[in-house]
Amino acid sequence: MKNSLSRSGLAILASIALAGATDVKMDPDNPTCPADPNWSALTAMTLTPIVKNGIKVLLAEGRIDRDLPNRLKQRLASEPDIAEIWLRSPGGDARAGNEAGRIIRETWMIRDANGKKIGDKPGVLTRIPSNWACFSACNFVFMGGRARIIDEGGLFMVHMFTMTGDRDAISFSVEMGTESTAELIGEVEQDSALLASEDNDFLIRMGLSRKLLTDIMYRQKAVKTSDGDNSTRRCLTREETLLYNVANIEEDPQG
């Protein structure tokens, strides 16, 4: 599918998608997204179980840190009655996000003492509630749910991952000379290729369209440039989340 919508067209669709929210100011640099996404300022993701409408819900809020997979695995094991995970996060550690997503998917599987799959149990649904934002590494945690819902006004926000976000490190490497810069470029190329391969494998295993990467994610700029286009992230429309199978349940099963 060719992504033929203009930036202004995408901004209009995003504004319609956020119609349920009041006084939403859009980001002039990233016109498909709000200027102040509700993705939590917590520096490490908290996992808070609550009961909502008679079901156990795990609120997962904050930045994805390296220890999240371990905490999440322990929480799901200690509270097997958790039915949904609600996410809001500005992202964080990419590989921790992938691992956390796989842990969520594994909650569907019952294994014997040797690790062999012997059956299924009711799975955990992942949800982005209305007016909550799930960005970057959070995307992969969300994809871990075999059942996935993005409520009206919920934001699945993507970008192009970057291994060169530390501009000071780049400038220092350049100052050190050609050899040092070449080493940095080599490391960036290797890490980027590995992460891209991991992302492709992850989407296949989670049942999403890989075109989400080629049509949307990899078309975003990793960092702002000087060409006048400062957009570095994109909020998917509701139609896009269903097209790429990001959300695979359109209607709320509890509703």
mmCIF file of C-alpha atoms in Angstrom:
data_model
loop_
_atom_site.group_PDB
_atom_site.id
_atom_site.type_symbol
_atom_site.label_atom_id
_atom_site.label_comp_id
_atom_site.label_asym_id
_atom_site.label_seq_id
_atom_site.Cartn_x
_atom_site.Cartn_y
_atom_site.Cartn_z
ATOM 1 C CA MET A 1 0.000 0.000 0.000
ATOM 2 C CA LYS A 2 1.409 3.402 -0.901
ATOM 3 C CA ASN A 3 1.210 6.039 1.773
ATOM 4 C CA SER A 4 -0.208 8.806 -0.380
ATOM 5 C CA LEU A 5 -1.797 11.044 2.263
ATOM 6 C CA SER A 6 -0.228 14.479 2.655
ATOM 7 C CA ARG A 7 0.873 15.789 6.034
ATOM 8 C CA SER A 8 -2.143 18.119 6.113
ATOM 9 C CA GLY A 9 -4.469 15.235 5.287
ATOM 10 C CA LEU A 10 -2.973 13.119 8.062
ATOM 11 C CA ALA A 11 -3.329 16.015 10.483
ATOM 12 C CA ILE A 12 -7.034 16.292 9.645
ATOM 13 C CA LEU A 13 -7.564 12.554 10.189
ATOM 14 C CA ALA A 14 -5.688 12.721 13.484
ATOM 15 C CA SER A 15 -7.794 15.658 14.634
ATOM 16 C CA ILE A 16 -10.963 13.691 13.836
ATOM 17 C CA ALA A 17 -9.603 10.694 15.761
ATOM 18 C CA LEU A 18 -9.036 12.929 18.774
ATOM 19 C CA ALA A 19 -12.469 14.521 18.544
ATOM 20 C CA GLY A 20 -13.511 12.833 21.777
ATOM 21 C CA ALA A 21 -10.885 14.805 23.686
ATOM 22 C CA THR A 22 -11.398 18.464 24.568
ATOM 23 C CA ASP A 23 -9.053 21.296 23.644
ATOM 24 C CA VAL A 24 -6.376 19.065 22.134
ATOM 25 C CA LYS A 25 -3.526 21.178 20.802
ATOM 26 C CA MET A 26 -1.703 19.523 17.923
ATOM 27 C CA ASP A 27 2.077 19.518 17.601
ATOM 28 C CA PRO A 28 3.145 21.844 14.754
ATOM 29 C CA ASP A 29 6.278 19.759 14.127
ATOM 30 C CA ASN A 30 4.347 16.470 14.233
ATOM 31 C CA PRO A 31 0.862 17.462 13.027
ATOM 32 C CA THR A 32 -0.673 13.980 13.357
ATOM 33 C CA CYS A 33 0.044 13.996 17.104
ATOM 34 C CA PRO A 34 -0.940 16.165 20.073
ATOM 35 C CA ALA A 35 1.584 18.649 21.419
ATOM 36 C CA ASP A 36 1.389 17.181 24.916
ATOM 37 C CA PRO A 37 0.803 13.410 24.699
ATOM 38 C CA ASN A 38 -0.475 11.705 27.833
ATOM 39 C CA TRP A 39 2.300 9.133 28.126
ATOM 40 C CA SER A 40 3.388 9.532 31.774
ATOM 41 C CA ALA A 41 6.488 11.218 33.146
ATOM 42 C CA LEU A 42 7.508 8.264 35.326
ATOM 43 C CA THR A 43 11.158 7.390 34.691
ATOM 44 C CA ALA A 44 10.560 3.641 35.164
ATOM 45 C CA MET A 45 7.350 1.841 34.216
ATOM 46 C CA THR A 46 5.108 1.065 37.162
ATOM 47 C CA LEU A 47 2.814 -1.972 37.131
ATOM 48 C CA THR A 48 -0.309 -1.311 39.182
ATOM 49 C CA PRO A 49 -3.110 -3.910 39.404
ATOM 50 C CA ILE A 50 -6.657 -2.582 39.826
ATOM 51 C CA VAL A 51 -10.161 -3.955 39.394
ATOM 52 C CA LYS A 52 -12.133 -2.236 36.634
ATOM 53 C CA ASN A 53 -15.663 -3.267 35.641
ATOM 54 C CA GLY A 54 -15.224 -6.524 37.509
ATOM 55 C CA ILE A 55 -11.951 -7.564 35.828
ATOM 56 C CA LYS A 56 -8.323 -7.363 36.943
ATOM 57 C CA VAL A 57 -6.427 -4.706 34.982
ATOM 58 C CA LEU A 58 -2.699 -3.967 35.102
ATOM 59 C CA LEU A 59 -1.873 -0.303 34.590
ATOM 60 C CA ALA A 60 1.548 -0.100 32.891
ATOM 61 C CA GLU A 61 2.694 3.507 33.003
ATOM 62 C CA GLY A 62 6.029 5.220 32.444
ATOM 63 C CA ARG A 63 9.316 4.789 30.661
ATOM 64 C CA ILE A 64 10.356 1.287 29.594
ATOM 65 C CA ASP A 65 13.530 0.439 31.472
ATOM 66 C CA ARG A 66 15.811 -2.582 31.153
ATOM 67 C CA ASP A 67 14.326 -4.305 34.206
ATOM 68 C CA LEU A 68 10.710 -4.083 32.964
ATOM 69 C CA PRO A 69 10.621 -7.609 31.442
ATOM 70 C CA ASN A 70 11.664 -9.151 34.749
ATOM 71 C CA ARG A 71 9.101 -7.146 36.766
ATOM 72 C CA LEU A 72 6.355 -7.850 34.247
ATOM 73 C CA LYS A 73 7.061 -11.580 34.210
ATOM 74 C CA GLN A 74 6.941 -11.726 37.992
ATOM 75 C CA ARG A 75 3.717 -9.720 38.144
ATOM 76 C CA LEU A 76 1.903 -11.863 35.584
ATOM 77 C CA ALA A 77 3.066 -15.027 37.327
ATOM 78 C CA SER A 78 1.963 -13.843 40.769
ATOM 79 C CA GLU A 79 -1.413 -12.537 39.542
ATOM 80 C CA PRO A 80 -2.634 -14.928 36.830
ATOM 81 C CA ASP A 81 -6.122 -13.368 36.932
ATOM 82 C CA ILE A 82 -4.895 -10.194 35.177
ATOM 83 C CA ALA A 83 -7.109 -9.910 32.099
ATOM 84 C CA GLU A 84 -5.935 -6.641 30.541
ATOM 85 C CA ILE A 85 -2.833 -4.455 30.420
ATOM 86 C CA TRP A 86 -3.434 -0.730 29.879
ATOM 87 C CA LEU A 87 -0.441 1.140 28.474
ATOM 88 C CA ARG A 88 0.807 4.700 28.451
ATOM 89 C CA SER A 89 4.491 5.301 27.918
ATOM 90 C CA PRO A 90 6.971 7.564 26.100
ATOM 91 C CA GLY A 91 8.998 4.485 25.143
ATOM 92 C CA GLY A 92 12.477 3.665 26.354
ATOM 93 C CA ASP A 93 14.679 0.608 25.944
ATOM 94 C CA ALA A 94 13.787 -0.948 22.570
ATOM 95 C CA ARG A 95 14.924 -4.487 23.323
ATOM 96 C CA ALA A 96 13.227 -4.435 26.735
ATOM 97 C CA GLY A 97 10.014 -3.443 24.948
ATOM 98 C CA ASN A 98 10.349 -6.395 22.559
ATOM 99 C CA GLU A 99 11.028 -8.804 25.428
ATOM 100 C CA ALA A 100 8.099 -7.491 27.455
ATOM 101 C CA GLY A 101 5.830 -8.001 24.445
ATOM 102 C CA ARG A 102 6.982 -11.610 24.117
ATOM 103 C CA ILE A 103 6.327 -12.189 27.820
ATOM 104 C CA ILE A 104 2.752 -10.971 27.408
ATOM 105 C CA ARG A 105 2.242 -13.300 24.458
ATOM 106 C CA GLU A 106 3.700 -16.228 26.421
ATOM 107 C CA THR A 107 0.962 -15.856 29.054
ATOM 108 C CA TRP A 108 -1.284 -17.680 26.556
ATOM 109 C CA MET A 109 0.808 -20.808 26.818
ATOM 110 C CA ILE A 110 0.802 -23.558 29.439
ATOM 111 C CA ARG A 111 4.071 -25.489 29.503
ATOM 112 C CA ASP A 112 5.215 -28.631 31.278
ATOM 113 C CA ALA A 113 8.299 -28.892 33.509
ATOM 114 C CA ASN A 114 10.505 -29.239 30.432
ATOM 115 C CA GLY A 115 9.084 -26.106 28.803
ATOM 116 C CA LYS A 116 7.008 -27.938 26.211
ATOM 117 C CA LYS A 117 3.716 -26.249 25.256
ATOM 118 C CA ILE A 118 0.792 -28.406 26.390
ATOM 119 C CA GLY A 119 -2.187 -26.066 26.087
ATOM 120 C CA ASP A 120 -3.614 -22.564 26.180
ATOM 121 C CA LYS A 121 -5.199 -20.483 28.902
ATOM 122 C CA PRO A 122 -7.206 -17.233 28.713
ATOM 123 C CA GLY A 123 -4.846 -14.568 27.457
ATOM 124 C CA VAL A 124 -4.068 -11.014 28.452
ATOM 125 C CA LEU A 125 -5.611 -8.278 26.312
ATOM 126 C CA THR A 126 -3.534 -5.136 25.737
ATOM 127 C CA ARG A 127 -5.254 -1.769 25.522
ATOM 128 C CA ILE A 128 -4.407 1.871 24.885
ATOM 129 C CA PRO A 129 -7.217 3.729 26.665
ATOM 130 C CA SER A 130 -8.780 6.924 25.377
ATOM 131 C CA ASN A 131 -6.407 9.912 25.597
ATOM 132 C CA TRP A 132 -3.443 7.705 26.581
ATOM 133 C CA ALA A 133 -0.362 7.529 24.337
ATOM 134 C CA CYS A 134 1.886 4.535 23.616
ATOM 135 C CA PHE A 135 5.088 5.609 21.855
ATOM 136 C CA SER A 136 8.230 3.945 20.521
ATOM 137 C CA ALA A 137 9.244 0.857 22.562
ATOM 138 C CA CYS A 138 5.756 0.849 24.097
ATOM 139 C CA ASN A 139 4.442 -0.162 20.646
ATOM 140 C CA PHE A 140 6.114 -3.539 20.988
ATOM 141 C CA VAL A 141 4.791 -4.130 24.503
ATOM 142 C CA PHE A 142 1.292 -3.440 23.173
ATOM 143 C CA MET A 143 1.791 -5.821 20.240
ATOM 144 C CA GLY A 144 2.378 -8.639 22.716
ATOM 145 C CA GLY A 145 -1.342 -8.991 23.352
ATOM 146 C CA ARG A 146 -2.977 -11.549 21.092
ATOM 147 C CA ALA A 147 -6.115 -9.431 21.532
ATOM 148 C CA ARG A 148 -5.388 -5.696 21.143
ATOM 149 C CA ILE A 149 -7.691 -2.681 21.487
ATOM 150 C CA ILE A 150 -7.021 1.009 20.929
ATOM 151 C CA ASP A 151 -9.909 2.964 22.383
ATOM 152 C CA GLU A 152 -11.281 5.962 20.498
ATOM 153 C CA GLY A 153 -8.800 8.752 21.211
ATOM 154 C CA GLY A 154 -6.014 6.371 22.255
ATOM 155 C CA LEU A 155 -2.705 7.028 20.471
ATOM 156 C CA PHE A 156 -0.377 4.476 18.881
ATOM 157 C CA MET A 157 2.556 6.768 18.134
ATOM 158 C CA VAL A 158 5.558 5.582 16.109
ATOM 159 C CA HIS A 159 8.933 6.859 14.979
ATOM 160 C CA MET A 160 12.094 5.663 13.307
ATOM 161 C CA PHE A 161 14.437 4.232 15.921
ATOM 162 C CA THR A 162 17.855 5.857 16.102
ATOM 163 C CA MET A 163 21.222 4.773 17.430
ATOM 164 C CA THR A 164 22.610 8.313 17.043
ATOM 165 C CA GLY A 165 20.456 10.344 19.388
ATOM 166 C CA ASP A 166 23.477 11.456 21.418
ATOM 167 C CA ARG A 167 24.714 14.381 19.345
ATOM 168 C CA ASP A 168 27.539 15.109 21.810
ATOM 169 C CA ALA A 169 28.944 11.613 21.280
ATOM 170 C CA ILE A 170 28.807 12.106 17.521
ATOM 171 C CA SER A 171 30.532 15.499 17.689
ATOM 172 C CA PHE A 172 33.246 14.100 19.948
ATOM 173 C CA SER A 173 33.800 11.180 17.571
ATOM 174 C CA VAL A 174 34.167 13.561 14.624
ATOM 175 C CA GLU A 175 36.666 15.680 16.567
ATOM 176 C CA MET A 176 38.698 12.545 17.299
ATOM 177 C CA GLY A 177 39.227 12.043 13.592
ATOM 178 C CA THR A 178 38.337 9.805 10.676
ATOM 179 C CA GLU A 179 39.167 6.479 12.323
ATOM 180 C CA SER A 180 37.014 7.174 15.384
ATOM 181 C CA THR A 181 34.111 8.370 13.236
ATOM 182 C CA ALA A 182 34.351 5.306 11.005
ATOM 183 C CA GLU A 183 34.206 3.066 14.091
ATOM 184 C CA LEU A 184 31.088 4.877 15.337
ATOM 185 C CA ILE A 185 29.413 4.583 11.936
ATOM 186 C CA GLY A 186 30.227 0.872 11.840
ATOM 187 C CA GLU A 187 28.718 0.326 15.290
ATOM 188 C CA VAL A 188 25.590 2.291 14.365
ATOM 189 C CA GLU A 189 25.141 0.359 11.110
ATOM 190 C CA GLN A 190 25.541 -2.988 12.854
ATOM 191 C CA ASP A 191 23.200 -2.181 15.750
ATOM 192 C CA SER A 192 20.600 -0.665 13.398
ATOM 193 C CA ALA A 193 20.628 -3.722 11.138
ATOM 194 C CA LEU A 194 20.246 -6.066 14.108
ATOM 195 C CA LEU A 195 17.384 -4.069 15.614
ATOM 196 C CA ALA A 196 15.601 -3.832 12.251
ATOM 197 C CA SER A 197 15.871 -7.609 11.880
ATOM 198 C CA GLU A 198 14.541 -8.099 15.415
ATOM 199 C CA ASP A 199 11.611 -5.768 14.705
ATOM 200 C CA ASN A 200 10.677 -7.674 11.540
ATOM 201 C CA ASP A 201 10.846 -10.999 13.351
ATOM 202 C CA PHE A 202 8.765 -9.612 16.212
ATOM 203 C CA LEU A 203 5.972 -8.363 13.940
ATOM 204 C CA ILE A 204 5.793 -11.717 12.161
ATOM 205 C CA ARG A 205 5.545 -13.600 15.449
ATOM 206 C CA MET A 206 2.895 -11.219 16.816
ATOM 207 C CA GLY A 207 0.742 -11.483 13.675
ATOM 208 C CA LEU A 208 1.079 -7.895 12.465
ATOM 209 C CA SER A 209 1.717 -6.686 8.946
ATOM 210 C CA ARG A 210 5.395 -5.985 8.314
ATOM 211 C CA LYS A 211 4.230 -3.101 6.119
ATOM 212 C CA LEU A 212 3.775 -1.194 9.368
ATOM 213 C CA LEU A 213 7.581 -0.911 9.351
ATOM 214 C CA THR A 214 8.087 -0.127 5.657
ATOM 215 C CA ASP A 215 4.989 2.038 5.126
ATOM 216 C CA ILE A 216 5.031 3.977 8.389
ATOM 217 C CA MET A 217 7.844 3.510 10.917
ATOM 218 C CA TYR A 218 10.865 3.461 8.628
ATOM 219 C CA ARG A 219 9.551 6.463 6.687
ATOM 220 C CA GLN A 220 9.844 8.743 9.707
ATOM 221 C CA LYS A 221 12.943 10.812 10.352
ATOM 222 C CA ALA A 222 15.094 9.641 13.220
ATOM 223 C CA VAL A 223 16.126 13.169 14.228
ATOM 224 C CA LYS A 224 15.160 16.689 13.245
ATOM 225 C CA THR A 225 16.952 18.028 10.183
ATOM 226 C CA SER A 226 17.567 21.465 8.710
ATOM 227 C CA ASP A 227 15.322 21.029 5.646
ATOM 228 C CA GLY A 228 12.276 22.617 7.313
ATOM 229 C CA ASP A 229 10.461 19.349 8.065
ATOM 230 C CA ASN A 230 10.846 18.727 11.799
ATOM 231 C CA SER A 231 8.500 15.750 12.016
ATOM 232 C CA THR A 232 10.034 12.773 13.840
ATOM 233 C CA ARG A 233 6.934 10.863 14.897
ATOM 234 C CA ARG A 234 3.510 9.860 13.613
ATOM 235 C CA CYS A 235 0.222 8.957 15.257
ATOM 236 C CA LEU A 236 -1.634 6.265 13.330
ATOM 237 C CA THR A 237 -5.239 6.876 12.387
ATOM 238 C CA ARG A 238 -7.847 4.400 13.608
ATOM 239 C CA GLU A 239 -8.119 3.052 10.061
ATOM 240 C CA GLU A 240 -4.360 2.448 9.902
ATOM 241 C CA THR A 241 -4.282 0.585 13.214
ATOM 242 C CA LEU A 242 -6.832 -1.869 11.805
ATOM 243 C CA LEU A 243 -5.236 -2.040 8.349
ATOM 244 C CA TYR A 244 -1.854 -3.125 9.738
ATOM 245 C CA ASN A 245 -3.507 -5.340 12.384
ATOM 246 C CA VAL A 246 -2.026 -3.234 15.187
ATOM 247 C CA ALA A 247 -5.481 -3.301 16.776
ATOM 248 C CA ASN A 248 -7.273 -6.532 15.988
ATOM 249 C CA ILE A 249 -10.489 -5.875 17.915
ATOM 250 C CA GLU A 250 -12.515 -2.902 16.744
ATOM 251 C CA GLU A 251 -15.296 -3.101 19.301
ATOM 252 C CA ASP A 252 -14.718 -3.308 23.050
ATOM 253 C CA PRO A 253 -15.649 -6.835 24.174
ATOM 254 C CA GLN A 254 -16.632 -5.403 27.566
ATOM 255 C CA GLY A 255 -18.996 -2.938 25.928
#
